[in-house]
Amino acid sequence: MSLVQIYLDAVTHQVITNEELAYVAGHQDSFDRTERKLSARLERLISSGNISVGSR
């Protein structure tokens, strides 16, 4: 699993799963600068309601 794949799936389907959120939360320490920006973008999309948390 990679952050890029999670992001693309979440944006495409407008849903992120709990498992994907757990992966993002558990691996943030190892993210590089680009991945940190991508995870921040994902957080904003979830917070604004553009992406919901659930199952596909």
N, CA, C and O atoms as a Tinker XYZ file with bonds, in Angstrom:
   224  protein
     1  N      0.846000   -1.168000    0.000000    73     2
     2  CA     0.000000    0.000000    0.000000    64     1     3
     3  C      0.895000    1.235000    0.000000    63     2     4     5
     4  O      1.889000    1.300000    0.723000    81     3
     5  N      0.527000    2.202000   -0.814000    73     3     6
     6  CA     1.293000    3.447000   -0.838000    64     5     7
     7  C      0.340000    4.628000   -0.682000    63     6     8     9
     8  O     -0.844000    4.530000   -1.003000    81     7
     9  N      0.855000    5.713000   -0.199000    73     7    10
    10  CA     0.047000    6.898000    0.009000    64     9    11
    11  C     -0.511000    7.419000   -1.313000    63    10    12    13
    12  O     -1.656000    7.866000   -1.368000    81    11
    13  N      0.276000    7.366000   -2.360000    73    11    14
    14  CA    -0.182000    7.849000   -3.661000    64    13    15
    15  C     -1.387000    7.035000   -4.124000    63    14    16    17
    16  O     -2.369000    7.602000   -4.603000    81    15
    17  N     -1.322000    5.724000   -3.987000    73    15    18
    18  CA    -2.436000    4.871000   -4.394000    64    17    19
    19  C     -3.674000    5.138000   -3.538000    63    18    20    21
    20  O     -4.789000    5.198000   -4.056000    81    19
    21  N     -3.476000    5.296000   -2.237000    73    19    22
    22  CA    -4.590000    5.604000   -1.339000    64    21    23
    23  C     -5.233000    6.922000   -1.754000    63    22    24    25
    24  O     -6.457000    7.015000   -1.841000    81    23
    25  N     -4.422000    7.932000   -2.009000    73    23    26
    26  CA    -4.926000    9.243000   -2.402000    64    25    27
    27  C     -5.723000    9.150000   -3.705000    63    26    28    29
    28  O     -6.836000    9.669000   -3.795000    81    27
    29  N     -5.158000    8.495000   -4.700000    73    27    30
    30  CA    -5.839000    8.384000   -5.994000    64    29    31
    31  C     -7.160000    7.629000   -5.872000    63    30    32    33
    32  O     -8.158000    8.035000   -6.468000    81    31
    33  N     -7.179000    6.542000   -5.114000    73    31    34
    34  CA    -8.416000    5.791000   -4.902000    64    33    35
    35  C     -9.453000    6.630000   -4.160000    63    34    36    37
    36  O    -10.634000    6.617000   -4.507000    81    35
    37  N     -9.008000    7.353000   -3.146000    73    35    38
    38  CA    -9.925000    8.178000   -2.356000    64    37    39
    39  C    -10.533000    9.296000   -3.206000    63    38    40    41
    40  O    -11.732000    9.562000   -3.120000    81    39
    41  N     -9.720000    9.936000   -4.013000    73    39    42
    42  CA   -10.218000   11.019000   -4.856000    64    41    43
    43  C    -11.137000   10.465000   -5.950000    63    42    44    45
    44  O    -12.163000   11.070000   -6.262000    81    43
    45  N    -10.780000    9.340000   -6.519000    73    43    46
    46  CA   -11.586000    8.749000   -7.581000    64    45    47
    47  C    -12.949000    8.295000   -7.069000    63    46    48    49
    48  O    -13.973000    8.571000   -7.693000    81    47
    49  N    -12.963000    7.602000   -5.937000    73    47    50
    50  CA   -14.202000    7.030000   -5.406000    64    49    51
    51  C    -14.878000    7.919000   -4.364000    63    50    52    53
    52  O    -16.002000    7.643000   -3.946000    81    51
    53  N    -14.206000    8.966000   -3.951000    73    51    54
    54  CA   -14.675000    9.906000   -2.927000    64    53    55
    55  C    -14.950000    9.214000   -1.592000    63    54    56    57
    56  O    -15.800000    9.648000   -0.815000    81    55
    57  N    -14.216000    8.135000   -1.344000    73    55    58
    58  CA   -14.333000    7.378000   -0.095000    64    57    59
    59  C    -12.945000    6.892000    0.290000    63    58    60    61
    60  O    -12.164000    6.485000   -0.570000    81    59
    61  N    -12.637000    6.933000    1.585000    73    59    62
    62  CA   -11.416000    6.347000    2.103000    64    61    63
    63  C    -11.823000    5.368000    3.200000    63    62    64    65
    64  O    -12.700000    5.661000    4.013000    81    63
    65  N    -11.186000    4.220000    3.214000    73    63    66
    66  CA   -11.552000    3.198000    4.194000    64    65    67
    67  C    -10.817000    3.427000    5.508000    63    66    68    69
    68  O     -9.821000    4.148000    5.562000    81    67
    69  N    -11.317000    2.810000    6.547000    73    67    70
    70  CA   -10.667000    2.899000    7.858000    64    69    71
    71  C     -9.262000    2.309000    7.819000    63    70    72    73
    72  O     -8.358000    2.820000    8.478000    81    71
    73  N     -9.074000    1.243000    7.056000    73    71    74
    74  CA    -7.758000    0.614000    6.940000    64    73    75
    75  C     -6.761000    1.571000    6.278000    63    74    76    77
    76  O     -5.603000    1.657000    6.685000    81    75
    77  N     -7.229000    2.284000    5.258000    73    75    78
    78  CA    -6.351000    3.246000    4.586000    64    77    79
    79  C     -6.000000    4.406000    5.518000    63    78    80    81
    80  O     -4.862000    4.875000    5.537000    81    79
    81  N     -6.976000    4.858000    6.278000    73    79    82
    82  CA    -6.691000    5.913000    7.260000    64    81    83
    83  C     -5.684000    5.442000    8.293000    63    82    84    85
    84  O     -4.794000    6.192000    8.693000    81    83
    85  N     -5.827000    4.195000    8.723000    73    83    86
    86  CA    -4.891000    3.636000    9.704000    64    85    87
    87  C     -3.484000    3.582000    9.113000    63    86    88    89
    88  O     -2.509000    3.860000    9.811000    81    87
    89  N     -3.373000    3.232000    7.848000    73    87    90
    90  CA    -2.066000    3.194000    7.195000    64    89    91
    91  C     -1.440000    4.588000    7.177000    63    90    92    93
    92  O     -0.269000    4.756000    7.519000    81    91
    93  N     -2.228000    5.581000    6.776000    73    91    94
    94  CA    -1.714000    6.956000    6.706000    64    93    95
    95  C     -1.266000    7.414000    8.094000    63    94    96    97
    96  O     -0.180000    7.971000    8.249000    81    95
    97  N     -2.098000    7.181000    9.086000    73    95    98
    98  CA    -1.774000    7.614000   10.450000    64    97    99
    99  C     -0.547000    6.887000   10.995000    63    98   100   101
   100  O      0.267000    7.479000   11.704000    81    99
   101  N     -0.419000    5.624000   10.669000    73    99   102
   102  CA     0.674000    4.830000   11.211000    64   101   103
   103  C      2.011000    5.025000   10.533000    63   102   104   105
   104  O      3.044000    4.638000   11.079000    81   103
   105  N      2.010000    5.620000    9.349000    73   103   106
   106  CA     3.256000    5.766000    8.597000    64   105   107
   107  C      3.697000    7.212000    8.396000    63   106   108   109
   108  O      4.648000    7.462000    7.655000    81   107
   109  N      3.035000    8.161000    9.031000    73   107   110
   110  CA     3.385000    9.561000    8.806000    64   109   111
   111  C      4.814000    9.896000    9.202000    63   110   112   113
   112  O      5.421000   10.800000    8.628000    81   111
   113  N      5.351000    9.183000   10.169000    73   111   114
   114  CA     6.733000    9.446000   10.587000    64   113   115
   115  C      7.741000    9.171000    9.477000    63   114   116   117
   116  O      8.811000    9.778000    9.434000    81   115
   117  N      7.392000    8.257000    8.583000    73   115   118
   118  CA     8.333000    7.886000    7.522000    64   117   119
   119  C      8.053000    8.596000    6.200000    63   118   120   121
   120  O      8.753000    8.357000    5.216000    81   119
   121  N      7.040000    9.467000    6.158000    73   119   122
   122  CA     6.716000   10.175000    4.926000    64   121   123
   123  C      7.766000   11.236000    4.614000    63   122   124   125
   124  O      8.290000   11.901000    5.507000    81   123
   125  N      8.056000   11.375000    3.321000    73   123   126
   126  CA     8.934000   12.462000    2.902000    64   125   127
   127  C      8.093000   13.731000    2.741000    63   126   128   129
   128  O      6.889000   13.721000    2.993000    81   127
   129  N      8.724000   14.798000    2.329000    73   127   130
   130  CA     8.052000   16.101000    2.253000    64   129   131
   131  C      6.844000   16.071000    1.310000    63   130   132   133
   132  O      5.792000   16.624000    1.628000    81   131
   133  N      6.997000   15.436000    0.175000    73   131   134
   134  CA     5.904000   15.354000   -0.794000    64   133   135
   135  C      4.740000   14.554000   -0.235000    63   134   136   137
   136  O      3.582000   14.933000   -0.411000    81   135
   137  N      5.038000   13.452000    0.434000    73   135   138
   138  CA     3.978000   12.633000    1.023000    64   137   139
   139  C      3.270000   13.373000    2.154000    63   138   140   141
   140  O      2.066000   13.200000    2.345000    81   139
   141  N      3.990000   14.182000    2.894000    73   139   142
   142  CA     3.351000   14.981000    3.949000    64   141   143
   143  C      2.368000   15.982000    3.353000    63   142   144   145
   144  O      1.282000   16.187000    3.894000    81   143
   145  N      2.744000   16.598000    2.249000    73   143   146
   146  CA     1.836000   17.528000    1.575000    64   145   147
   147  C      0.606000   16.790000    1.057000    63   146   148   149
   148  O     -0.514000   17.292000    1.153000    81   147
   149  N      0.819000   15.605000    0.511000    73   147   150
   150  CA    -0.287000   14.809000   -0.008000    64   149   151
   151  C     -1.228000   14.373000    1.114000    63   150   152   153
   152  O     -2.446000   14.379000    0.938000    81   151
   153  N     -0.676000   14.000000    2.254000    73   151   154
   154  CA    -1.532000   13.603000    3.372000    64   153   155
   155  C     -2.288000   14.808000    3.931000    63   154   156   157
   156  O     -3.422000   14.662000    4.386000    81   155
   157  N     -1.684000   15.986000    3.905000    73   155   158
   158  CA    -2.380000   17.198000    4.338000    64   157   159
   159  C     -3.528000   17.519000    3.383000    63   158   160   161
   160  O     -4.605000   17.929000    3.815000    81   159
   161  N     -3.296000   17.336000    2.108000    73   159   162
   162  CA    -4.360000   17.550000    1.108000    64   161   163
   163  C     -5.502000   16.565000    1.338000    63   162   164   165
   164  O     -6.673000   16.937000    1.263000    81   163
   165  N     -5.166000   15.335000    1.611000    73   163   166
   166  CA    -6.174000   14.319000    1.892000    64   165   167
   167  C     -6.976000   14.689000    3.141000    63   166   168   169
   168  O     -8.196000   14.529000    3.176000    81   167
   169  N     -6.293000   15.176000    4.144000    73   167   170
   170  CA    -6.964000   15.603000    5.377000    64   169   171
   171  C     -7.949000   16.742000    5.097000    63   170   172   173
   172  O     -9.063000   16.742000    5.620000    81   171
   173  N     -7.539000   17.706000    4.275000    73   171   174
   174  CA    -8.439000   18.817000    3.940000    64   173   175
   175  C     -9.666000   18.336000    3.177000    63   174   176   177
   176  O    -10.771000   18.829000    3.405000    81   175
   177  N     -9.481000   17.380000    2.275000    73   175   178
   178  CA   -10.610000   16.851000    1.509000    64   177   179
   179  C    -11.594000   16.103000    2.409000    63   178   180   181
   180  O    -12.807000   16.190000    2.222000    81   179
   181  N    -11.064000   15.375000    3.378000    73   179   182
   182  CA   -11.922000   14.661000    4.324000    64   181   183
   183  C    -12.649000   15.665000    5.219000    63   182   184   185
   184  O    -13.854000   15.541000    5.440000    81   183
   185  N    -11.927000   16.647000    5.729000    73   183   186
   186  CA   -12.514000   17.652000    6.626000    64   185   187
   187  C    -13.608000   18.468000    5.946000    63   186   188   189
   188  O    -14.598000   18.837000    6.579000    81   187
   189  N    -13.432000   18.745000    4.673000    73   187   190
   190  CA   -14.420000   19.546000    3.944000    64   189   191
   191  C    -15.607000   18.723000    3.466000    63   190   192   193
   192  O    -16.585000   19.279000    2.966000    81   191
   193  N    -15.531000   17.403000    3.614000    73   191   194
   194  CA   -16.641000   16.537000    3.213000    64   193   195
   195  C    -16.584000   16.066000    1.785000    63   194   196   197
   196  O    -17.513000   15.407000    1.318000    81   195
   197  N    -15.516000   16.384000    1.075000    73   195   198
   198  CA   -15.383000   15.919000   -0.314000    64   197   199
   199  C    -15.061000   14.432000   -0.397000    63   198   200   201
   200  O    -15.364000   13.777000   -1.394000    81   199
   201  N    -14.445000   13.904000    0.660000    73   199   202
   202  CA   -14.142000   12.484000    0.757000    64   201   203
   203  C    -14.722000   11.998000    2.077000    63   202   204   205
   204  O    -14.475000   12.586000    3.130000    81   203
   205  N    -15.488000   10.927000    2.011000    73   203   206
   206  CA   -16.070000   10.395000    3.240000    64   205   207
   207  C    -15.320000    9.142000    3.674000    63   206   208   209
   208  O    -14.644000    8.489000    2.878000    81   207
   209  N    -15.457000    8.830000    4.947000    73   207   210
   210  CA   -14.823000    7.643000    5.499000    64   209   211
   211  C    -15.877000    6.534000    5.496000    63   210   212   213
   212  O    -16.979000    6.713000    6.015000    81   211
   213  N    -15.532000    5.403000    4.916000    73   211   214
   214  CA   -16.475000    4.294000    4.841000    64   213   215
   215  C    -15.881000    3.133000    4.088000    63   214   216   217
   216  O    -14.676000    2.887000    4.147000    81   215
   217  N    -16.730000    2.422000    3.382000    73   215   218
   218  CA   -16.261000    1.280000    2.594000    64   217   219
   219  C    -16.653000    1.478000    1.133000    63   218   220   221
   220  O    -17.622000    2.165000    0.809000    81   219
   221  N    -15.872000    0.857000    0.278000    73   219   222
   222  CA   -16.152000    0.943000   -1.164000    64   221   223
   223  C    -16.907000   -0.270000   -1.600000    63   222   224
   224  O    -17.242000   -0.398000   -2.778000    81   223
